[in-house]
PDB file of C-alpha atoms in Angstrom:
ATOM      1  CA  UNK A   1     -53.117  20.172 -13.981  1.00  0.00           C
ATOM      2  CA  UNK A   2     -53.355  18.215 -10.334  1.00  0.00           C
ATOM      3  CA  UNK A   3     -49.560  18.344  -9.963  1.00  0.00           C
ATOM      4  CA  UNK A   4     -49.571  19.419  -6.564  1.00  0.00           C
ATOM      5  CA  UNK A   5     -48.803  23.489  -7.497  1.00  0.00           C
ATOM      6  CA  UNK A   6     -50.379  26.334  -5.353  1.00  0.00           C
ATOM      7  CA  UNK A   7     -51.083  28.874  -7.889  1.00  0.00           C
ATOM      8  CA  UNK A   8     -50.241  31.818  -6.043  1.00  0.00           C
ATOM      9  CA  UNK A   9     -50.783  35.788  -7.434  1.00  0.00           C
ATOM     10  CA  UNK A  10     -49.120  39.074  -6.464  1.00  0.00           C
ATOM     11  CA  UNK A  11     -49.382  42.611  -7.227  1.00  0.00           C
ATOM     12  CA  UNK A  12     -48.821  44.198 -10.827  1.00  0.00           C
ATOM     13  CA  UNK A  13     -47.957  47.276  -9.310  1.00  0.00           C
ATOM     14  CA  UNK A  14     -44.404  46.152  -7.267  1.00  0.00           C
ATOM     15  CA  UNK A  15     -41.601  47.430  -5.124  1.00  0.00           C
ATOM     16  CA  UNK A  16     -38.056  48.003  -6.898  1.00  0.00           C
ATOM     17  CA  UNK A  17     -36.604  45.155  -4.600  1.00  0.00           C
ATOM     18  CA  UNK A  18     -39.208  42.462  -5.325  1.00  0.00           C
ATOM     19  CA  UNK A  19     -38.400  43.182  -9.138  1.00  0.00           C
ATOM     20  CA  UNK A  20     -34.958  43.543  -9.473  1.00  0.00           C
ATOM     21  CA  UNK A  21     -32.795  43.433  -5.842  1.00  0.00           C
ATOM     22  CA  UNK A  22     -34.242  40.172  -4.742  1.00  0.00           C
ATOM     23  CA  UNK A  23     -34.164  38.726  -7.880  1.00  0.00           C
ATOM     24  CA  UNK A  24     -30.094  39.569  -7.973  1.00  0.00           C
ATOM     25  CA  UNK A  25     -30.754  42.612 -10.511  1.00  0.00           C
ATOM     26  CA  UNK A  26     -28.796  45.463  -7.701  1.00  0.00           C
ATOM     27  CA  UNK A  27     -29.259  48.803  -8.987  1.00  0.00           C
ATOM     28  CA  UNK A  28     -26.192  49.075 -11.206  1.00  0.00           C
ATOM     29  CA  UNK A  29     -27.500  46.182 -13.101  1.00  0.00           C
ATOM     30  CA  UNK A  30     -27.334  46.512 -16.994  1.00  0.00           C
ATOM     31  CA  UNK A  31     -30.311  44.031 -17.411  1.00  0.00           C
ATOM     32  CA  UNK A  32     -32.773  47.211 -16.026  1.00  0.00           C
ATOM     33  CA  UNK A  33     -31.788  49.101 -18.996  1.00  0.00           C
ATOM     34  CA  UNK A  34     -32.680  46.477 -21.452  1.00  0.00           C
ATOM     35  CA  UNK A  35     -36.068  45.385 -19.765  1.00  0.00           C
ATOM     36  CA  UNK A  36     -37.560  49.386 -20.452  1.00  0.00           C
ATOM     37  CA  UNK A  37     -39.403  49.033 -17.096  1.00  0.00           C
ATOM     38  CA  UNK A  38     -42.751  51.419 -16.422  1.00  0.00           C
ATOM     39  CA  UNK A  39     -41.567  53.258 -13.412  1.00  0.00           C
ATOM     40  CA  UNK A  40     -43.926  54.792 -11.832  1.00  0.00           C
ATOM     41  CA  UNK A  41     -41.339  56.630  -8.836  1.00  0.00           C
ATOM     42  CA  UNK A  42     -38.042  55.857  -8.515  1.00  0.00           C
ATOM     43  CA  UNK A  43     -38.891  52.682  -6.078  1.00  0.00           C
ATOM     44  CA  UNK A  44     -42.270  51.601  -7.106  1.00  0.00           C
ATOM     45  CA  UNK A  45     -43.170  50.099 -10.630  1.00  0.00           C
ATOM     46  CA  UNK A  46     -45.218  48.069 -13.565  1.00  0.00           C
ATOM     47  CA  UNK A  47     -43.578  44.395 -12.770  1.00  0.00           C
ATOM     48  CA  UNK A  48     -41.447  42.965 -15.636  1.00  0.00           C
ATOM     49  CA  UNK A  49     -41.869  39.339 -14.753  1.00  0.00           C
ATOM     50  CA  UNK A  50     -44.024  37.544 -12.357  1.00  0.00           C
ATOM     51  CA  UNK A  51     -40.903  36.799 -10.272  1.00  0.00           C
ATOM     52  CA  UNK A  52     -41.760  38.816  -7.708  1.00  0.00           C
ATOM     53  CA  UNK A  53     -44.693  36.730  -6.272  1.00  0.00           C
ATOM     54  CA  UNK A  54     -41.862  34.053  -5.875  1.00  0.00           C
ATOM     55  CA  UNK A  55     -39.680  36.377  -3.618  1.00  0.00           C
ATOM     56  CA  UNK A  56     -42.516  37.249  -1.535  1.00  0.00           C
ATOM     57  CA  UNK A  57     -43.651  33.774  -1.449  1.00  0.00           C
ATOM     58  CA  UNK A  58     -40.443  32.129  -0.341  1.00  0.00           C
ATOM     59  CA  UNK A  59     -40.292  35.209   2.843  1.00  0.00           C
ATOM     60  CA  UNK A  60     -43.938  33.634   3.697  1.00  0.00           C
ATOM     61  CA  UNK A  61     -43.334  30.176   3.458  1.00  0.00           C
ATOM     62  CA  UNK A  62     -42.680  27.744   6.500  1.00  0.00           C
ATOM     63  CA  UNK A  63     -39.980  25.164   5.157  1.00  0.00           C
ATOM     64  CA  UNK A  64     -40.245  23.292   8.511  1.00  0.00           C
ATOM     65  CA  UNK A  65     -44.085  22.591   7.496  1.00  0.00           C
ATOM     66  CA  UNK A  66     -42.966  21.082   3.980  1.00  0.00           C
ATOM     67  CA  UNK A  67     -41.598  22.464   0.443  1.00  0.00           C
ATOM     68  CA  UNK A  68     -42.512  25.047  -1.537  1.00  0.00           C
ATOM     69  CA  UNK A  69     -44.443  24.256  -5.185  1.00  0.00           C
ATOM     70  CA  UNK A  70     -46.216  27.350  -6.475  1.00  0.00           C
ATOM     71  CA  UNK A  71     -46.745  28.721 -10.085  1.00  0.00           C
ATOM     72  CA  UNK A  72     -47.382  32.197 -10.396  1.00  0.00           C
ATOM     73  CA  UNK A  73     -49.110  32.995 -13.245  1.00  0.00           C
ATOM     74  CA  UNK A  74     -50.118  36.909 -14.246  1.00  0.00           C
ATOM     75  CA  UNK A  75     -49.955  40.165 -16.046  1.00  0.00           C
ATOM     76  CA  UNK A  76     -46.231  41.754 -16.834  1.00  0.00           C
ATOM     77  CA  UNK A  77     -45.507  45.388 -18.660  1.00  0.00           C
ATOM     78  CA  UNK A  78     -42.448  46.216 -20.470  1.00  0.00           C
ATOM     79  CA  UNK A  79     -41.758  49.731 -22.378  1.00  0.00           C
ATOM     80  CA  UNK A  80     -41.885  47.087 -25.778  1.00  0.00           C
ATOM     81  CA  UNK A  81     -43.267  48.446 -29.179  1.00  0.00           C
ATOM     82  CA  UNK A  82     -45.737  46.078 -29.903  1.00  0.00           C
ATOM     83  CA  UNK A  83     -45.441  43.799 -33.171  1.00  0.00           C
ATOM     84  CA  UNK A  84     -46.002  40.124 -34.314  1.00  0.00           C
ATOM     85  CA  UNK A  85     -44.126  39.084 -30.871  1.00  0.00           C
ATOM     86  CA  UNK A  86     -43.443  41.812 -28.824  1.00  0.00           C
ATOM     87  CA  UNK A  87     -46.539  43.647 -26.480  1.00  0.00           C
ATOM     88  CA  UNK A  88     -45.909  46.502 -23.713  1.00  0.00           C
ATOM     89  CA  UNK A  89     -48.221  44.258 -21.543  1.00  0.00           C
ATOM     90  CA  UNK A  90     -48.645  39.962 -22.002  1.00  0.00           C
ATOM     91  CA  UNK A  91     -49.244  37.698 -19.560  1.00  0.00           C
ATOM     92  CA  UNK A  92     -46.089  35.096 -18.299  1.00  0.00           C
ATOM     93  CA  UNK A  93     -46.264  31.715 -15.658  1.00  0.00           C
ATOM     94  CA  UNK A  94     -43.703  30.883 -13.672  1.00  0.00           C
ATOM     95  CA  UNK A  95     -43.232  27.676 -11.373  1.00  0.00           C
ATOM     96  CA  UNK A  96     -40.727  27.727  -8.656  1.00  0.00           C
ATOM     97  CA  UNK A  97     -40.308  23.881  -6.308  1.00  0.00           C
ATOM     98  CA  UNK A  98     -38.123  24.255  -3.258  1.00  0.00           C
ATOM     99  CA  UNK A  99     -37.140  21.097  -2.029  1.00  0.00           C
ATOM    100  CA  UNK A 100     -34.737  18.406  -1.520  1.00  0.00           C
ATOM    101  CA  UNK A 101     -32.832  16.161  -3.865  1.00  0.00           C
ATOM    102  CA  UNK A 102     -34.887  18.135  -7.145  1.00  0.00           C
ATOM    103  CA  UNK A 103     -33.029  17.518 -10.262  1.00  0.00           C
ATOM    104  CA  UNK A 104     -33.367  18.969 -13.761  1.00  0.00           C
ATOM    105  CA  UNK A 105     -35.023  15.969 -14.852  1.00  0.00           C
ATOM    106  CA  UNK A 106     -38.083  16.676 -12.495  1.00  0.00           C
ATOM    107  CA  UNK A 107     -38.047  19.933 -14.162  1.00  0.00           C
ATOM    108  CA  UNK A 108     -38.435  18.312 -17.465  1.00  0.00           C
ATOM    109  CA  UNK A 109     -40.502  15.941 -16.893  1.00  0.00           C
ATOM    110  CA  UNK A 110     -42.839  18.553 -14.998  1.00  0.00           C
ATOM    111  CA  UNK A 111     -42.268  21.045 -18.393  1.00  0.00           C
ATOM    112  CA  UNK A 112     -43.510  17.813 -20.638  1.00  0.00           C
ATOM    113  CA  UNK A 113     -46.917  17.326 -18.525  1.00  0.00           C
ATOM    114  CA  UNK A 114     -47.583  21.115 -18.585  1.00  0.00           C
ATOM    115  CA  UNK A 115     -47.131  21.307 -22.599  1.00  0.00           C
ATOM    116  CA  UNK A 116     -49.025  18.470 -23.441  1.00  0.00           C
ATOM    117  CA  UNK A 117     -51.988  19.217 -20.965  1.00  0.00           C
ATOM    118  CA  UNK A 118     -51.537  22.972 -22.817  1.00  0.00           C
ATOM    119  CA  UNK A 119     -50.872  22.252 -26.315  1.00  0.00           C
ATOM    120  CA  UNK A 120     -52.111  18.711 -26.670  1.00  0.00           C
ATOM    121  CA  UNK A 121     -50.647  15.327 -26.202  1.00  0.00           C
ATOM    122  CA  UNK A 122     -48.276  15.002 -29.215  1.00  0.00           C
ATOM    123  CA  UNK A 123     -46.680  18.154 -28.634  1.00  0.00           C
ATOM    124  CA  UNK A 124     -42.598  17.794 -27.889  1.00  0.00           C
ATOM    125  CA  UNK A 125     -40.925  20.050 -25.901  1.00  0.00           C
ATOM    126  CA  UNK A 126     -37.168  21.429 -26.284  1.00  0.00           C
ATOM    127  CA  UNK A 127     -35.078  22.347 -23.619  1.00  0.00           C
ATOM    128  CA  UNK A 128     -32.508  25.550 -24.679  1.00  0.00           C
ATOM    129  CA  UNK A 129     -29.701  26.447 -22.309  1.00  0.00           C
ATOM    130  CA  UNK A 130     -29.889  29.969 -21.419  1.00  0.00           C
ATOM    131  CA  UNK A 131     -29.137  32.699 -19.038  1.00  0.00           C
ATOM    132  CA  UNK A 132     -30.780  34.668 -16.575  1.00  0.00           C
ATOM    133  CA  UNK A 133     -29.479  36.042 -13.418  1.00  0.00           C
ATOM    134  CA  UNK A 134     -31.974  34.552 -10.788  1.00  0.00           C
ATOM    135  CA  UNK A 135     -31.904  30.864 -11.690  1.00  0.00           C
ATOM    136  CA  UNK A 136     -29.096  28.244 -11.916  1.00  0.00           C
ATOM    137  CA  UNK A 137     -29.476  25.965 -14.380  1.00  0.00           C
ATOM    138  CA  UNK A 138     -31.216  28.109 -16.920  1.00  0.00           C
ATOM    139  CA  UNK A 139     -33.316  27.015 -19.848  1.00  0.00           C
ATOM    140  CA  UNK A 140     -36.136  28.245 -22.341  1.00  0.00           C
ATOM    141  CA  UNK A 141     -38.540  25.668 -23.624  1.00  0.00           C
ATOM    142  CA  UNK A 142     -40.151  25.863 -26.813  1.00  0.00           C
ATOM    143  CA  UNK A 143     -43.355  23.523 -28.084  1.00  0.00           C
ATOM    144  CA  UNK A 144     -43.498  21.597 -31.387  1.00  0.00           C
ATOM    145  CA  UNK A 145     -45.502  23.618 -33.802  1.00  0.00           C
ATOM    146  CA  UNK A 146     -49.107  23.202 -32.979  1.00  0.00           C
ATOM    147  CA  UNK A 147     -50.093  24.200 -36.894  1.00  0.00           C
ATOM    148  CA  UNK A 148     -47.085  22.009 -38.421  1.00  0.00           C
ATOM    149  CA  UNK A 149     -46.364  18.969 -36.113  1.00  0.00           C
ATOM    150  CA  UNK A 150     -42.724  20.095 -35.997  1.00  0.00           C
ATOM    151  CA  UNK A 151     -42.497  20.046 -39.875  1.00  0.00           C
ATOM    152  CA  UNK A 152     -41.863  23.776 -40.294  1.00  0.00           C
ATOM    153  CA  UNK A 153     -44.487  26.600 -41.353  1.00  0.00           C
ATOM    154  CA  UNK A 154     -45.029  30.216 -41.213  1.00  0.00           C
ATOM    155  CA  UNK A 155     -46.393  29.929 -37.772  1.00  0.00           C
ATOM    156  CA  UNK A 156     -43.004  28.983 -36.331  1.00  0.00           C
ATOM    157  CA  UNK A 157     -40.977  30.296 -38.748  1.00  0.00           C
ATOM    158  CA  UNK A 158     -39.945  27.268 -40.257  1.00  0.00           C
ATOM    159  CA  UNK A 159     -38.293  26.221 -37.317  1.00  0.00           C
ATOM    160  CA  UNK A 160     -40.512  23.508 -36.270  1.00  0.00           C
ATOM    161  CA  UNK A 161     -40.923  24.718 -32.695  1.00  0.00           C
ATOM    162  CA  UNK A 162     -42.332  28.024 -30.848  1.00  0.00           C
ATOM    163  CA  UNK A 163     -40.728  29.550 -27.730  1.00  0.00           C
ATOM    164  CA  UNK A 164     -43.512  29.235 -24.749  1.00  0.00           C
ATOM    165  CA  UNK A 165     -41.515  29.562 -21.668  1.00  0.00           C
TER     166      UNK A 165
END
């Protein structure tokens, strides 16, 4: 979307540390219980999350030759019965910018470009606080309805928005 992101990949099949450790998930973490991961031994597994390519990314990159802007877009697996919005494998993009004096309004404003290049051009987005143990501030994004304009339909569940990020 010529923003200036390397769109960087990693493996599907990843190290325990890449997935969880590095990504402040230690061992004892309850989140591994909840995210059902496809272990294939005891250290090596089906990612969960593309967050992985970040960590590896970040122990690559030199920070004296400039910052960091990547997405990392790919396949993740979770041990998920599959319904209406749930899969065991579905594909997730993350973007990660290391550098100085970033605010969450860059964030935004980057989240706005990608949605309307995505969606369209009168799509909205909506920023939710949220939690998760690797970022700080956290947030999901969801889109105005695509079907409904943001008036409310079976598509989004009457809500008026859909949860892409």
């Amino acid at each position: 979307i010529g923003m200036g992101y390397e769109v960087i990949e990693g493996p599907e099949v990843e190290e325990d540390r890449y997935n969880f450790e590095m990504m402040n998930l230690p061992k004892d973490h309850p989140a591994r219980d909840m995210q059902d991961t496809f272990y294939i031994t005891e250290e090596i597994l089906l990612r969960t999350h593309t967050s992985p390519v970040q960590a590896r990314t970040m122990e690559k990159h030199d920070f004296t030759k400039g910052p960091l802007k990547m997405i990392s877009p790919g396949r993740v697996y979770r041990r998920d019965s599959d319904d209406a919005t749930h899969s065991h494998q579905f594909h997730q993009i993350e973007g990660l910018v290391i550098d100085k004096n970033i605010t969450m309004g860059d964030l935004k404003g980057t989240l706005e470009v990608f949605a309307k290049q995505l969606f369209g051009a009168d799509r909205e987005i909506r920023l939710r606080p949220s939690y998760f143990p690797f970022t700080e501030p956290s947030v999901e994004v969801d889109v105005s309805c695509f079907k409904c304009g943001g008036a409310g339909c079976n598509v989004c569940k009457h809500t008026g928005w859909i949860e892409i990020l």
